[in-house]
mmCIF file of C-alpha atoms and ligand atoms in Angstrom:
data_model
loop_
_atom_site.group_PDB
_atom_site.id
_atom_site.type_symbol
_atom_site.label_atom_id
_atom_site.label_comp_id
_atom_site.label_asym_id
_atom_site.label_seq_id
_atom_site.Cartn_x
_atom_site.Cartn_y
_atom_site.Cartn_z
ATOM 1 C CA UNK A 1 -20.168 -4.784 -10.379
ATOM 2 C CA UNK A 2 -19.211 -7.002 -7.407
ATOM 3 C CA UNK A 3 -18.303 -5.280 -4.288
ATOM 4 C CA UNK A 4 -15.605 -7.304 -2.347
ATOM 5 C CA UNK A 5 -14.979 -6.199 1.332
ATOM 6 C CA UNK A 6 -11.627 -7.625 2.793
ATOM 7 C CA UNK A 7 -12.932 -8.153 6.248
ATOM 8 C CA UNK A 8 -10.127 -8.030 8.638
ATOM 9 C CA UNK A 9 -12.394 -9.241 11.820
ATOM 10 C CA UNK A 10 -11.179 -5.955 13.372
ATOM 11 C CA UNK A 11 -12.884 -2.623 14.771
ATOM 12 C CA UNK A 12 -12.638 -0.779 11.146
ATOM 13 C CA UNK A 13 -14.159 -3.625 8.380
ATOM 14 C CA UNK A 14 -16.431 -4.972 11.092
ATOM 15 C CA UNK A 15 -18.039 -1.046 11.662
ATOM 16 C CA UNK A 16 -18.420 -0.771 7.894
ATOM 17 C CA UNK A 17 -20.264 -4.298 7.421
ATOM 18 C CA UNK A 18 -22.436 -3.999 10.529
ATOM 19 C CA UNK A 19 -23.395 -0.204 9.186
ATOM 20 C CA UNK A 20 -24.099 -1.324 5.695
ATOM 21 C CA UNK A 21 -26.312 -4.375 7.333
ATOM 22 C CA UNK A 22 -28.225 -2.093 9.722
ATOM 23 C CA UNK A 23 -28.532 1.393 7.896
ATOM 24 C CA UNK A 24 -30.019 1.411 4.529
ATOM 25 C CA UNK A 25 -29.126 4.933 3.811
ATOM 26 C CA UNK A 26 -25.161 4.608 4.349
ATOM 27 C CA UNK A 27 -25.197 2.142 1.281
ATOM 28 C CA UNK A 28 -25.310 2.755 -2.648
ATOM 29 C CA UNK A 29 -25.250 -0.871 -3.730
ATOM 30 C CA UNK A 30 -27.413 -3.836 -3.644
ATOM 31 C CA UNK A 31 -26.555 -6.284 -1.011
ATOM 32 C CA UNK A 32 -26.718 -9.107 -3.679
ATOM 33 C CA UNK A 33 -23.732 -7.848 -5.137
ATOM 34 C CA UNK A 34 -21.596 -7.970 -1.803
ATOM 35 C CA UNK A 35 -19.019 -10.643 -1.203
ATOM 36 C CA UNK A 36 -17.193 -10.735 2.137
ATOM 37 C CA UNK A 37 -13.875 -12.296 2.009
ATOM 38 C CA UNK A 38 -11.580 -13.032 5.045
ATOM 39 C CA UNK A 39 -8.114 -14.123 5.145
ATOM 40 C CA UNK A 40 -7.232 -16.665 7.949
ATOM 41 C CA UNK A 41 -3.774 -16.399 9.268
ATOM 42 C CA UNK A 42 -4.398 -19.388 11.660
ATOM 43 C CA UNK A 43 -3.437 -17.331 14.619
ATOM 44 C CA UNK A 44 -6.186 -14.818 15.524
ATOM 45 C CA UNK A 45 -7.203 -14.461 18.809
ATOM 46 C CA UNK A 46 -9.653 -17.065 19.894
ATOM 47 C CA UNK A 47 -11.948 -13.841 21.627
ATOM 48 C CA UNK A 48 -12.196 -12.467 18.044
ATOM 49 C CA UNK A 49 -13.335 -15.444 16.154
ATOM 50 C CA UNK A 50 -15.902 -15.485 19.010
ATOM 51 C CA UNK A 51 -17.464 -12.239 18.633
ATOM 52 C CA UNK A 52 -17.543 -12.521 15.020
ATOM 53 C CA UNK A 53 -19.538 -15.748 15.091
ATOM 54 C CA UNK A 54 -21.774 -14.427 17.675
ATOM 55 C CA UNK A 55 -22.405 -10.739 16.300
ATOM 56 C CA UNK A 56 -21.349 -10.452 12.710
ATOM 57 C CA UNK A 57 -22.188 -14.052 11.205
ATOM 58 C CA UNK A 58 -25.717 -13.634 12.201
ATOM 59 C CA UNK A 59 -26.104 -10.472 10.387
ATOM 60 C CA UNK A 60 -24.489 -12.020 7.116
ATOM 61 C CA UNK A 61 -26.955 -15.184 7.337
ATOM 62 C CA UNK A 62 -30.048 -12.792 7.670
ATOM 63 C CA UNK A 63 -28.956 -10.998 4.620
ATOM 64 C CA UNK A 64 -27.357 -13.966 2.592
ATOM 65 C CA UNK A 65 -24.265 -12.355 2.145
ATOM 66 C CA UNK A 66 -21.673 -14.603 0.310
ATOM 67 C CA UNK A 67 -18.728 -14.965 2.754
ATOM 68 C CA UNK A 68 -15.714 -16.795 1.872
ATOM 69 C CA UNK A 69 -12.720 -17.589 3.998
ATOM 70 C CA UNK A 70 -9.471 -18.362 2.769
ATOM 71 C CA UNK A 71 -6.060 -19.406 3.828
ATOM 72 C CA UNK A 72 -2.303 -20.209 2.449
ATOM 73 C CA UNK A 73 -2.179 -24.095 1.661
ATOM 74 C CA UNK A 74 1.885 -24.015 2.981
ATOM 75 C CA UNK A 75 4.440 -21.809 2.973
ATOM 76 C CA UNK A 76 4.964 -22.253 -0.651
ATOM 77 C CA UNK A 77 2.667 -20.632 -3.233
ATOM 78 C CA UNK A 78 2.839 -23.312 -5.515
ATOM 79 C CA UNK A 79 0.660 -25.303 -3.189
ATOM 80 C CA UNK A 80 -2.223 -22.158 -3.539
ATOM 81 C CA UNK A 81 -4.861 -21.515 -1.208
ATOM 82 C CA UNK A 82 -7.238 -23.204 0.649
ATOM 83 C CA UNK A 83 -11.029 -22.432 0.647
ATOM 84 C CA UNK A 84 -12.103 -22.894 4.249
ATOM 85 C CA UNK A 85 -15.899 -21.749 3.846
ATOM 86 C CA UNK A 86 -17.623 -20.449 1.026
ATOM 87 C CA UNK A 87 -20.985 -19.804 2.134
ATOM 88 C CA UNK A 88 -24.221 -17.566 2.728
ATOM 89 C CA UNK A 89 -24.716 -18.985 5.894
ATOM 90 C CA UNK A 90 -21.842 -18.617 8.044
ATOM 91 C CA UNK A 91 -21.523 -19.849 11.261
ATOM 92 C CA UNK A 92 -18.024 -20.969 11.977
ATOM 93 C CA UNK A 93 -14.935 -18.466 11.796
ATOM 94 C CA UNK A 94 -12.329 -20.614 11.012
ATOM 95 C CA UNK A 95 -9.456 -18.952 12.920
ATOM 96 C CA UNK A 96 -7.398 -21.974 12.806
ATOM 97 C CA UNK A 97 -6.801 -21.307 9.293
ATOM 98 C CA UNK A 98 -4.719 -24.111 6.966
ATOM 99 C CA UNK A 99 -1.068 -23.649 7.284
ATOM 100 C CA UNK A 100 -0.406 -21.320 10.055
ATOM 101 C CA UNK A 101 1.926 -18.252 10.419
ATOM 102 C CA UNK A 102 2.898 -19.481 13.614
ATOM 103 C CA UNK A 103 3.827 -22.876 12.050
ATOM 104 C CA UNK A 104 6.031 -21.040 9.363
ATOM 105 C CA UNK A 105 7.717 -18.886 12.060
ATOM 106 C CA UNK A 106 8.354 -21.640 14.420
ATOM 107 C CA UNK A 107 9.915 -23.966 11.658
ATOM 108 C CA UNK A 108 12.517 -21.683 11.185
ATOM 109 C CA UNK A 109 12.883 -20.537 14.944
ATOM 110 C CA UNK A 110 12.197 -16.743 14.099
ATOM 111 C CA UNK A 111 9.468 -14.057 14.841
ATOM 112 C CA UNK A 112 7.876 -11.833 12.291
ATOM 113 C CA UNK A 113 10.064 -9.135 11.635
ATOM 114 C CA UNK A 114 8.860 -5.651 12.113
ATOM 115 C CA UNK A 115 11.598 -3.718 10.177
ATOM 116 C CA UNK A 116 10.371 -2.751 6.703
ATOM 117 C CA UNK A 117 7.335 -3.841 4.803
ATOM 118 C CA UNK A 118 4.958 -6.241 6.858
ATOM 119 C CA UNK A 119 5.913 -9.281 5.040
ATOM 120 C CA UNK A 120 4.001 -11.669 7.164
ATOM 121 C CA UNK A 121 0.959 -9.949 6.521
ATOM 122 C CA UNK A 122 1.623 -9.818 2.854
ATOM 123 C CA UNK A 123 2.248 -13.635 2.750
ATOM 124 C CA UNK A 124 -0.663 -14.812 5.058
ATOM 125 C CA UNK A 125 -3.353 -12.499 4.184
ATOM 126 C CA UNK A 126 -2.562 -10.310 1.129
ATOM 127 C CA UNK A 127 -1.410 -13.059 -1.303
ATOM 128 C CA UNK A 128 -4.647 -15.519 -0.508
ATOM 129 C CA UNK A 129 -6.997 -12.776 -0.618
ATOM 130 C CA UNK A 130 -5.301 -11.812 -4.245
ATOM 131 C CA UNK A 131 -5.701 -15.069 -5.367
ATOM 132 C CA UNK A 132 -9.104 -15.622 -4.361
ATOM 133 C CA UNK A 133 -10.278 -12.044 -5.656
ATOM 134 C CA UNK A 134 -8.690 -12.857 -9.140
ATOM 135 C CA UNK A 135 -10.843 -15.951 -9.164
ATOM 136 C CA UNK A 136 -14.019 -14.220 -8.069
ATOM 137 C CA UNK A 137 -13.660 -11.465 -10.589
ATOM 138 C CA UNK A 138 -11.973 -13.170 -13.546
ATOM 139 C CA UNK A 139 -10.038 -9.869 -14.489
ATOM 140 C CA UNK A 140 -13.484 -8.010 -14.602
ATOM 141 C CA UNK A 141 -13.974 -4.631 -12.826
ATOM 142 C CA UNK A 142 -15.026 -4.733 -9.091
ATOM 143 C CA UNK A 143 -15.076 -2.507 -5.882
ATOM 144 C CA UNK A 144 -12.622 -3.611 -3.375
ATOM 145 C CA UNK A 145 -13.855 -2.077 -0.088
ATOM 146 C CA UNK A 146 -10.589 -1.821 2.605
ATOM 147 C CA UNK A 147 -11.288 -0.454 6.273
ATOM 148 C CA UNK A 148 -8.837 2.256 6.634
ATOM 149 C CA UNK A 149 -10.191 4.965 8.949
ATOM 150 C CA UNK A 150 -9.434 8.617 8.901
ATOM 151 C CA UNK A 151 -5.928 8.370 10.839
ATOM 152 C CA UNK A 152 -4.642 6.061 8.238
ATOM 153 C CA UNK A 153 -4.440 8.257 5.087
ATOM 154 C CA UNK A 154 -0.924 7.281 4.521
ATOM 155 C CA UNK A 155 -1.707 3.608 4.348
ATOM 156 C CA UNK A 156 -4.743 4.609 2.185
ATOM 157 C CA UNK A 157 -2.660 6.562 -0.465
ATOM 158 C CA UNK A 158 0.033 3.473 -0.367
ATOM 159 C CA UNK A 159 -3.034 1.280 -1.102
ATOM 160 C CA UNK A 160 -4.680 2.963 -3.719
ATOM 161 C CA UNK A 161 -2.582 1.995 -6.927
ATOM 162 C CA UNK A 162 -2.022 -1.442 -5.787
ATOM 163 C CA UNK A 163 -3.653 -4.599 -6.507
ATOM 164 C CA UNK A 164 -5.540 -6.612 -9.290
ATOM 165 C CA UNK A 165 -6.453 -5.317 -12.929
ATOM 166 C CA UNK A 166 -9.979 -3.952 -12.586
ATOM 167 C CA UNK A 167 -9.761 -2.843 -8.931
ATOM 168 C CA UNK A 168 -11.569 0.026 -7.670
ATOM 169 C CA UNK A 169 -10.310 0.577 -4.477
ATOM 170 C CA UNK A 170 -13.224 2.442 -1.770
ATOM 171 C CA UNK A 171 -12.652 3.416 1.817
ATOM 172 C CA UNK A 172 -16.082 3.873 3.339
ATOM 173 C CA UNK A 173 -14.769 5.089 6.752
ATOM 174 C CA UNK A 174 -12.850 7.900 4.963
ATOM 175 C CA UNK A 175 -15.918 8.787 2.967
ATOM 176 C CA UNK A 176 -17.824 8.823 6.728
ATOM 177 C CA UNK A 177 -15.266 10.895 8.390
ATOM 178 C CA UNK A 178 -14.774 7.728 10.907
ATOM 179 C CA UNK A 179 -11.640 7.292 12.998
ATOM 180 C CA UNK A 180 -11.084 4.078 15.234
ATOM 181 C CA UNK A 181 -13.010 5.864 17.962
ATOM 182 C CA UNK A 182 -15.883 6.423 15.977
ATOM 183 C CA UNK A 183 -15.883 2.722 15.021
ATOM 184 C CA UNK A 184 -15.595 1.504 18.564
ATOM 185 C CA UNK A 185 -18.473 3.842 19.604
ATOM 186 C CA UNK A 186 -20.469 2.413 16.817
ATOM 187 C CA UNK A 187 -19.850 -1.107 17.669
ATOM 188 C CA UNK A 188 -20.494 -0.427 21.291
ATOM 189 C CA UNK A 189 -24.004 1.022 20.634
ATOM 190 C CA UNK A 190 -24.904 -1.848 18.593
ATOM 191 C CA UNK A 191 -23.374 -4.763 20.794
ATOM 192 C CA UNK A 192 -22.190 -3.204 23.872
ATOM 193 C CA UNK A 193 -18.913 -4.654 23.308
ATOM 194 C CA UNK A 194 -15.361 -2.988 23.086
ATOM 195 C CA UNK A 195 -14.600 -4.618 19.877
ATOM 196 C CA UNK A 196 -10.811 -5.925 20.157
ATOM 197 C CA UNK A 197 -8.220 -5.263 17.909
ATOM 198 C CA UNK A 198 -7.931 -8.056 15.307
ATOM 199 C CA UNK A 199 -3.999 -9.450 14.923
ATOM 200 C CA UNK A 200 -2.317 -12.827 15.251
ATOM 201 C CA UNK A 201 -2.184 -13.213 18.998
ATOM 202 C CA UNK A 202 1.774 -12.962 18.989
ATOM 203 C CA UNK A 203 1.798 -9.885 16.510
ATOM 204 C CA UNK A 204 4.948 -8.031 17.241
ATOM 205 C CA UNK A 205 3.385 -4.610 15.581
ATOM 206 C CA UNK A 206 0.518 -5.118 18.074
ATOM 207 C CA UNK A 207 3.065 -5.186 20.836
ATOM 208 C CA UNK A 208 5.451 -2.022 19.209
ATOM 209 C CA UNK A 209 4.083 0.720 20.993
ATOM 210 C CA UNK A 210 3.506 1.473 24.790
ATOM 211 C CA UNK A 211 -0.400 1.277 24.245
ATOM 212 C CA UNK A 212 -0.550 -1.732 22.280
ATOM 213 C CA UNK A 213 1.703 -3.517 25.182
ATOM 214 C CA UNK A 214 -0.830 -2.196 27.749
ATOM 215 C CA UNK A 215 -3.692 -3.812 25.717
ATOM 216 C CA UNK A 216 -1.735 -7.021 25.140
ATOM 217 C CA UNK A 217 -0.054 -7.985 28.679
ATOM 218 C CA UNK A 218 -3.533 -8.511 30.402
ATOM 219 C CA UNK A 219 -4.847 -10.289 27.336
ATOM 220 C CA UNK A 220 -2.011 -12.927 27.168
ATOM 221 C CA UNK A 221 -2.465 -13.372 31.554
ATOM 222 C CA UNK A 222 -6.239 -13.816 30.719
ATOM 223 C CA UNK A 223 -5.606 -16.413 27.943
ATOM 224 C CA UNK A 224 -2.649 -18.828 28.682
ATOM 225 C CA UNK A 225 -3.160 -20.812 25.469
ATOM 226 C CA UNK A 226 -2.308 -17.450 23.315
ATOM 227 C CA UNK A 227 0.508 -16.492 25.636
ATOM 228 C CA UNK A 228 2.113 -19.730 25.287
ATOM 229 C CA UNK A 229 2.038 -19.731 21.513
ATOM 230 C CA UNK A 230 3.731 -16.329 21.491
ATOM 231 C CA UNK A 231 6.109 -17.275 24.526
ATOM 232 C CA UNK A 232 7.163 -20.622 22.939
ATOM 233 C CA UNK A 233 7.612 -18.771 19.206
ATOM 234 C CA UNK A 234 9.837 -16.181 20.972
ATOM 235 C CA UNK A 235 11.607 -18.688 23.245
ATOM 236 C CA UNK A 236 12.754 -20.722 20.274
ATOM 237 C CA UNK A 237 13.902 -17.456 18.184
ATOM 238 C CA UNK A 238 15.756 -16.071 21.016
ATOM 239 C CA UNK A 239 17.760 -19.420 21.630
ATOM 240 C CA UNK A 240 18.363 -19.396 17.842
ATOM 241 C CA UNK A 241 19.524 -15.786 17.882
ATOM 242 C CA UNK A 242 19.637 -13.713 21.279
ATOM 243 C CA UNK A 243 18.758 -10.637 19.613
ATOM 244 C CA UNK A 244 15.269 -11.725 18.661
ATOM 245 C CA UNK A 245 12.109 -10.889 20.714
ATOM 246 C CA UNK A 246 8.803 -10.069 19.964
ATOM 247 C CA UNK A 247 8.614 -6.223 21.171
ATOM 248 C CA UNK A 248 11.244 -4.885 18.557
ATOM 249 C CA UNK A 249 14.061 -6.828 19.874
ATOM 250 C CA UNK A 250 12.965 -6.851 23.629
ATOM 251 C CA UNK A 251 11.185 -9.849 24.752
ATOM 252 C CA UNK A 252 7.769 -10.229 25.691
ATOM 253 C CA UNK A 253 8.890 -12.699 28.580
ATOM 254 C CA UNK A 254 10.770 -9.720 30.209
ATOM 255 C CA UNK A 255 7.504 -7.622 29.877
ATOM 256 C CA UNK A 256 5.407 -10.328 31.495
ATOM 257 C CA UNK A 257 7.957 -10.817 34.313
ATOM 258 C CA UNK A 258 7.386 -7.132 35.366
ATOM 259 C CA UNK A 259 3.527 -7.373 35.022
ATOM 260 C CA UNK A 260 0.989 -8.383 37.348
ATOM 261 C CA UNK A 261 -0.129 -12.115 36.608
ATOM 262 C CA UNK A 262 2.825 -12.345 34.646
ATOM 263 C CA UNK A 263 5.396 -14.451 36.710
ATOM 264 C CA UNK A 264 2.533 -17.029 37.607
ATOM 265 C CA UNK A 265 2.138 -17.429 33.742
ATOM 266 C CA UNK A 266 5.968 -17.777 33.066
ATOM 267 C CA UNK A 267 5.818 -20.468 35.620
ATOM 268 C CA UNK A 268 3.397 -22.214 33.741
ATOM 269 C CA UNK A 269 4.839 -21.552 30.726
ATOM 270 C CA UNK A 270 8.083 -23.345 32.054
ATOM 271 C CA UNK A 271 6.090 -26.378 32.810
ATOM 272 C CA UNK A 272 4.578 -26.086 29.185
ATOM 273 C CA UNK A 273 8.177 -26.066 27.968
ATOM 274 C CA UNK A 274 9.031 -29.175 30.051
ATOM 275 C CA UNK A 275 6.102 -31.266 28.282
ATOM 276 C CA UNK A 276 7.901 -30.673 24.903
ATOM 277 C CA UNK A 277 10.452 -32.750 23.086
ATOM 278 C CA UNK A 278 13.476 -30.915 23.110
ATOM 279 C CA UNK A 279 16.826 -30.808 21.151
ATOM 280 C CA UNK A 280 20.519 -29.308 21.150
ATOM 281 C CA UNK A 281 20.717 -27.589 17.917
ATOM 282 C CA UNK A 282 23.808 -26.337 16.369
ATOM 283 C CA UNK A 283 23.099 -22.632 15.203
ATOM 284 C CA UNK A 284 25.739 -21.417 12.962
ATOM 285 C CA UNK A 285 25.998 -18.244 11.211
ATOM 286 C CA UNK A 286 28.274 -16.778 8.532
ATOM 287 C CA UNK A 287 28.023 -13.076 8.311
ATOM 288 C CA UNK A 288 29.351 -11.489 5.076
ATOM 289 C CA UNK A 289 30.700 -7.795 5.165
ATOM 290 C CA UNK A 290 29.285 -4.813 3.455
ATOM 291 C CA UNK A 291 31.134 -4.180 0.213
ATOM 292 C CA UNK A 292 32.540 -0.556 1.709
ATOM 293 C CA UNK A 293 32.760 -1.473 5.540
ATOM 294 C CA UNK A 294 34.033 -4.274 7.185
ATOM 295 C CA UNK A 295 32.584 -3.353 10.406
ATOM 296 C CA UNK A 296 28.945 -3.469 8.968
ATOM 297 C CA UNK A 297 27.351 -6.848 8.221
ATOM 298 C CA UNK A 298 25.819 -7.107 4.992
ATOM 299 C CA UNK A 299 23.671 -10.319 5.617
ATOM 300 C CA UNK A 300 24.304 -13.944 6.981
ATOM 301 C CA UNK A 301 23.916 -17.671 5.973
ATOM 302 C CA UNK A 302 22.413 -19.588 8.581
ATOM 303 C CA UNK A 303 22.777 -23.287 9.472
ATOM 304 C CA UNK A 304 20.470 -24.917 12.239
ATOM 305 C CA UNK A 305 20.657 -28.613 12.761
ATOM 306 C CA UNK A 306 19.680 -30.908 15.591
ATOM 307 C CA UNK A 307 22.660 -32.899 16.932
ATOM 308 C CA UNK A 308 20.615 -34.544 19.797
ATOM 309 C CA UNK A 309 16.988 -34.861 21.064
ATOM 310 C CA UNK A 310 15.304 -35.833 24.190
ATOM 311 C CA UNK A 311 13.474 -34.496 26.909
ATOM 312 C CA UNK A 312 14.412 -31.344 28.501
ATOM 313 C CA UNK A 313 16.108 -32.715 31.742
ATOM 314 C CA UNK A 314 18.395 -34.968 29.323
ATOM 315 C CA UNK A 315 19.158 -32.247 26.820
ATOM 316 C CA UNK A 316 20.261 -29.850 29.742
ATOM 317 C CA UNK A 317 22.470 -32.558 31.255
ATOM 318 C CA UNK A 318 23.946 -33.274 27.949
ATOM 319 C CA UNK A 319 25.063 -29.884 27.001
ATOM 320 C CA UNK A 320 26.304 -29.398 30.687
ATOM 321 C CA UNK A 321 28.330 -32.550 30.203
ATOM 322 C CA UNK A 322 29.898 -31.236 26.910
ATOM 323 C CA UNK A 323 30.617 -27.690 28.217
ATOM 324 C CA UNK A 324 32.201 -29.375 31.538
ATOM 325 C CA UNK A 325 34.384 -31.836 29.803
ATOM 326 C CA UNK A 326 34.923 -30.963 26.119
ATOM 327 C CA UNK A 327 34.874 -27.190 26.084
ATOM 328 C CA UNK A 328 37.155 -26.256 23.050
ATOM 329 C CA UNK A 329 39.601 -23.652 23.935
ATOM 330 C CA UNK A 330 37.960 -19.881 23.563
ATOM 331 C CA UNK A 331 34.719 -21.073 23.707
ATOM 332 C CA UNK A 332 32.248 -20.024 26.628
ATOM 333 C CA UNK A 333 29.580 -21.709 28.288
ATOM 334 C CA UNK A 334 26.476 -19.559 28.802
ATOM 335 C CA UNK A 335 23.837 -20.792 31.526
ATOM 336 C CA UNK A 336 20.410 -18.720 32.222
ATOM 337 C CA UNK A 337 16.908 -18.663 30.685
ATOM 338 C CA UNK A 338 18.842 -20.198 27.473
ATOM 339 C CA UNK A 339 21.812 -22.661 27.747
ATOM 340 C CA UNK A 340 24.500 -22.273 25.080
ATOM 341 C CA UNK A 341 27.881 -23.419 24.456
ATOM 342 C CA UNK A 342 29.420 -20.512 22.218
ATOM 343 C CA UNK A 343 31.996 -21.791 19.793
ATOM 344 C CA UNK A 344 32.605 -18.807 17.733
ATOM 345 C CA UNK A 345 30.934 -15.326 18.889
ATOM 346 C CA UNK A 346 30.449 -12.441 16.536
ATOM 347 C CA UNK A 347 33.194 -10.034 15.786
ATOM 348 C CA UNK A 348 33.103 -6.419 15.342
ATOM 349 C CA UNK A 349 34.829 -7.336 11.594
ATOM 350 C CA UNK A 350 33.074 -9.014 8.837
ATOM 351 C CA UNK A 351 33.126 -11.380 7.527
ATOM 352 C CA UNK A 352 32.990 -13.557 10.756
ATOM 353 C CA UNK A 353 31.480 -16.703 12.092
ATOM 354 C CA UNK A 354 28.899 -17.226 14.739
ATOM 355 C CA UNK A 355 28.275 -20.668 16.400
ATOM 356 C CA UNK A 356 26.577 -22.038 19.244
ATOM 357 C CA UNK A 357 25.304 -25.301 20.604
ATOM 358 C CA UNK A 358 21.742 -24.248 22.448
ATOM 359 C CA UNK A 359 19.212 -26.158 24.085
ATOM 360 C CA UNK A 360 15.855 -25.556 22.837
ATOM 361 C CA UNK A 361 12.067 -27.249 22.349
ATOM 362 C CA UNK A 362 12.649 -29.667 19.247
ATOM 363 C CA UNK A 363 10.123 -27.514 16.941
ATOM 364 C CA UNK A 364 12.348 -26.172 14.648
ATOM 365 C CA UNK A 365 13.152 -28.171 11.607
ATOM 366 C CA UNK A 366 17.011 -28.577 10.307
ATOM 367 C CA UNK A 367 17.615 -26.059 7.532
ATOM 368 C CA UNK A 368 20.907 -25.236 6.016
ATOM 369 C CA UNK A 369 20.854 -22.246 3.500
ATOM 370 C CA UNK A 370 21.918 -23.241 0.260
ATOM 371 C CA UNK A 371 24.798 -20.285 0.472
ATOM 372 C CA UNK A 372 25.946 -21.434 3.764
ATOM 373 C CA UNK A 373 29.107 -23.715 3.123
ATOM 374 C CA UNK A 374 30.682 -21.106 0.923
ATOM 375 C CA UNK A 375 29.845 -18.466 3.244
ATOM 376 C CA UNK A 376 31.030 -20.262 6.424
ATOM 377 C CA UNK A 377 34.524 -20.865 4.608
ATOM 378 C CA UNK A 378 34.794 -17.193 3.982
ATOM 379 C CA UNK A 379 33.763 -16.123 7.382
ATOM 380 C CA UNK A 380 36.410 -18.625 8.971
ATOM 381 C CA UNK A 381 38.961 -16.696 6.810
ATOM 382 C CA UNK A 382 37.738 -13.158 8.099
ATOM 383 C CA UNK A 383 40.068 -10.456 9.449
ATOM 384 C CA UNK A 384 39.722 -11.092 13.068
ATOM 385 C CA UNK A 385 40.484 -14.963 12.916
ATOM 386 C CA UNK A 386 43.393 -14.177 10.532
ATOM 387 C CA UNK A 387 44.790 -11.569 12.970
ATOM 388 C CA UNK A 388 44.467 -14.244 16.055
ATOM 389 C CA UNK A 389 46.320 -16.538 13.955
HETATM 390 S S1 SF4 B 401 -1.584 -9.650 12.507
HETATM 391 FE FE1 SF4 B 401 0.732 -9.085 12.915
HETATM 392 S S2 SF4 B 401 1.920 -11.086 12.687
HETATM 393 FE FE2 SF4 B 401 -0.073 -11.428 11.652
HETATM 394 S S3 SF4 B 401 0.137 -11.263 9.784
HETATM 395 FE FE3 SF4 B 401 -0.501 -9.239 10.398
HETATM 396 S S4 SF4 B 401 1.167 -8.010 11.004
HETATM 397 FE FE4 SF4 B 401 1.978 -10.183 10.740
#
């Protein structure tokens, strides 16, 4: 039976793989049945890719383990998956993926959302792996190895009944009684490396706790390329919606302002933004009311379209001109990290409209939700507007 290891490049699954390949006694299957599968989101830390190439791939080559790297082809499942590599002699860790999660986020001016299920992970990792594994197994029984450690019992219980037909989930770290620390120690003993947590370089889940943030901030200061990717994504998302932010609604930008080396990094980031094409966007949201409570929003339909493009200085000047000479009655001009003209601001009663003209890097595509026109009409007729009339 095939033994398929979902290799997430992080501490836990690296420990399993290295132990299997270095300690014969801990394994009950023939290595010729092992297939290592890796889903690339396109945004993994560069350091992780380097360490995998330096320490893990040589072991896989030595034992001739089939290693397959896979990614999404686009943001639509219709376009399927891309096999980045399929070899028994892996040398390159294709962390650049194909269609990157960051591309998807930036196109619609948002960040991965931390409420509820990890939708980004299901789309960028879970789905391509399921498609690949279905192709590999053809519906036959297989052992699926997942690297949950002993502090992840709840996640393991949730995972057990999931997945493809014929899947026999296996959790070696649970059998070995290994927690994260044990995995880290093991890898330290082998490679003299504190193996880093694997994640997208902007992962909001990795920033959600104080410990996670303490790990991430020095990493950003040391890796401006990764910092700029996260900060650009966040900057654009906040321009479109001031309630966004990579740290549970708070901004990574603010966290870096207070961190050693952060202000210099942010000054460079502003220079980085200056080099991009910019736009003035019309960002409009039509909020619907909850059925039983007009003081709560049910959901919103959004329209985000470019009304002008140019360099940053031109866009700032143009919006400033609009605000100075053509500010409609009731509108408000906001100047700060983001420059906006608020035409409609959110009310306490729903339905209601929200609309702002905002300057931002021209990275988001024009996108109007199908239901926007109808929802906008209803929002304009919402209770507070009627009251004002
Ligand atoms: S690492 Fe974080 S941002 Fe990337 S897919 Fe997983 S949960 Fe989403």
